[in-house]
Amino acid sequence: MSDTPRFKPNHHPGGGWGALNATARILREQSVVAQSTRTLLKMNKPDGFKCSSCAWPNPSRQKTFEFCENGAKALAFETTRKRVTREFFATHTVAELRGWTDYALEQEGRLEEPMRYDASTDRYVPCSWEDAFADIAAELAALGDPNEAEFYTSGRTSNEAAFLYSVFVRAFGTNNFPDCSNMCHEPTSRGLPKSIGIGKGTITIDDFAAAEAIFIVGQNTGTNSPRMMTNLVEARHRGVPIVVINPMPERAHVRFTEPQDAVQMATGGSTKIATEFVQVRISGDIAVLKGIMKALVEMEDEAVATGGEPVLDRDFIAAHTHGIEALLVDLRAVEWAEIERISGIGEDQIRRVAAIYARSRATILCYGMGITQHQFGSNAVQQLANLALLRGNIGKPGAGIAPVRGHSNVQGDRTVGIDEKPTEAYLDQFAKVWNFEPPRAHGHDTVESVEAMISGAAKVFIAMGGNFVHAIPDTPIAYEAMSRLRMTVAVSTKLNRGHVVHGRKSYILPCIARAEIDRQATGPQRVTIEDATSMVGSSGGILEPASPHLLSEISIVCRMAKETLRRVRPDITTIDWDAMEADYALIRDKIAAVYPTLYENMNERLKQPMFHLRNSAREREWNTPTGRANFLVFDGMDMDKRIGGSDMLRLATIRSHDQFNTTLYSNSDRYRGVYNDRMVVFMNEHDMRARGIEHLGPCEMETVSEDGKRRVLGGLRALRYSIPPGSVAAYYPETNGLLPLYHHDELSKTPAAKSIPVLVRAASEADAGPAIRAA
Ligand SMILES: Nc1nc2c(c(=O)[nH]1)N[C@H]1C(S)=C(S)[C@@H](COP(=O)(O)OP(=O)(O)OC[C@H]3O[C@@H](n4cnc5c(=O)[nH]c(N)nc54)[C@H](O)[C@@H]3O)O[C@H]1N2
Ligand SMILES: Nc1nc2c(c(=O)[nH]1)N[C@H]1C(S)=C(S)[C@@H](COP(=O)(O)OP(=O)(O)OC[C@H]3O[C@@H](n4cnc5c(=O)[nH]c(N)nc54)[C@H](O)[C@@H]3O)O[C@H]1N2
Ligand SMILES: [Mo]
């Protein structure tokens, strides 16, 4: 296949042979074919390891293989035979590597040994683990205030590593825990507790078998949680209606061929997934949700008048909820014309969706970044909760609210202490178990940590995984701020932007990956993760580590903590880092002690393949100030503030089918028909015509900024695409320079990456990237 950029709209079902071919190709490219077939069969099995891709749960009834196309890609990338050697670092200066693309950096393969930045030669040079920990500890000890350090966590980190990291950082003296969840499902963690008393989803995977309707709002299932397609296909075979609310007709939502289904694969058959596709405008979801609820209320009024079947779950509302009156006032007052104007969806379709919802006795409401990454993302989550509560769809079989989490353990990391705003009750328990007083003042989330870097208040940045500098908003500003830090430390598996945009001192600490064997003094260890449905399972790698010099994340935390605390907190003698590093069961005993209601007998319960963490809302116990589930009114309908003139468009920054966040598997996006190019803008043809932009023609985007700074991105090409007028989409992270740091969800500070106000202009061929062909 040639490398020329091409655009060929894809009309095939998602999944199918395309998925299997893509899996085979990526295994070949990373030279891991033979090893990976054996390895893939152990993925997500009780005696194997957990997929490091998404957080979708495993079914209780296992199949021969429990991986998907994108899980296989994640594994191939992790188990690649390619290595970043010390010779590689000796050959390339960091200035040179900064000129490489992220794709090129990660293609170099797995990191092998700890490296230290040497400013005199502008190169990374090998260093011993001992020297690295001693110097990092000395730098931390030299800070005037522990709050001058920021401790980032990405969501791949295991419960055990995250828990110990949180103990280390609190012993060091700060709650500065920016984490990837702050850019992701924080509106769930902060918004949902106000509604239902817990910031997590309420379903388990078995609920899919009893659901009578499924909603998927702002989430690209076939790409970002492909194993969920199995649940959707099964539901469709039972005749369950599926409502998809999304500005883009994502392939796998239209039709899907289940790679696990031999007959479909052999016959070229496929399953229609969305029975109702609501092609909402970007930021129009609250309007749609209010419309659905308004229609339900009108149906209920009719039922009351005629003595018909009730539409609302009156018993549930009376027994379990608070605030229905105010919600009814709000819904009665909103006007259909306004709903249609903001959402771009007609009243008739919204009434049809409401009828589907009203007929179903058990509905699952799934949502993703299309809901959370807006200025009123937390409010949007709460409106989804309202919809669920109107028909008692929380805490009964087949029903519930389902935030589809991102990283495989992003939910677990939050549960075990990665929280910049810990509650007093939690800190009290923490103090009791560890016998020292943790810091009480709230720390920095992601946005606040970047602000602290910009202002100079932050001096050290330590990252447990991830690629912070390319995940956060305002790329050029972030680069500059990171470069001014005294020290950056990255615990990583592969080379990325965060290693070449670094502080005055910089360390790369390479760790073993999920699929690899973690040997400690007492033998091979297993770690645990929590999936998006609060199921906890254990994971143990089966491959030899990529290099004999790697340490596990847990070893790195233990040794860094020991060195640092020896200097700054010699008074704390209650933490036995050596013993916990040698035997992870001892870490789990401590997790059980700090979280007795959730994790009591953790080691014992792990003898089962999985166990469920108690979810209060699922049991209709409402941990809210009213002691009930709350209907919450949102004054307005737009998920973002409207700024700029009538020529302002809303830009959603999205993932392609061939990437995991900042890791690119290739430059193509098969499902959307784009090959070998990521500098594209998906546009409605009316918006293109109004701006004199040709299909495949050059264009540039500029943010409608509110701080006087210009944010412009050129070198783009426009694609005529099925997307509502006023809405455009382009790939993350290339577009992060357009996303201002101040543009975030009001409640949770999650960057509003799905609704950047932009102007799109035609550009000259001279300024454009390589031509893209229609094929
Ligand atoms: N293979 C793979 N798997 C992944 C990831 C990955 O990058 N690759 N990332 C992981 C992570 S960390 C996360 S958080 C998840 C992300 O998974 P998703 O939540 O699916 O994330 P996105 O692809 O960013 O965007 C989802 C959808 O939002 C839609 N959208 C944009 N704006 C709006 C809007 O205003 N309203 C509505 N209703 N929809 C809108 C887009 O069209 C897109 O289909 O996936 C996880 N799993
Ligand atoms: N514009 C825009 N920005 C966004 C988003 C968006 O939709 N639009 N999405 C946001 C979301 S939802 C998220 S979650 C963030 C993601 O932000 P991050 O989680 O920070 O980014 P990733 O790209 O997932 O991190 C990839 C790196 O993790 C390292 N890594 C991989 N596996 C391991 C491991 O097992 N251990 C360790 N220690 N390191 C490992 C590798 O070195 C790899 O380069 O980005 C956010 N940023
Ligand atoms: Mo995420």
XYZ file of C-alpha atoms and ligand atoms in Angstrom, residues 180-181 183-185 369 373 405-407 410 655 661 732, ligand 3:
15
model
C -5.018 11.920 33.057
C -8.486 11.579 34.554
C -8.536 15.559 31.151
C -11.020 12.786 30.687
C -13.833 11.606 33.004
C -15.541 12.314 25.787
C -14.931 17.540 27.320
C -13.581 5.105 30.946
C -10.399 5.645 29.027
C -7.145 4.112 30.218
C -7.795 5.206 35.234
C -8.961 10.024 18.115
C -4.026 8.856 22.822
C -5.729 15.151 18.815
Mo -8.974 9.402 28.757
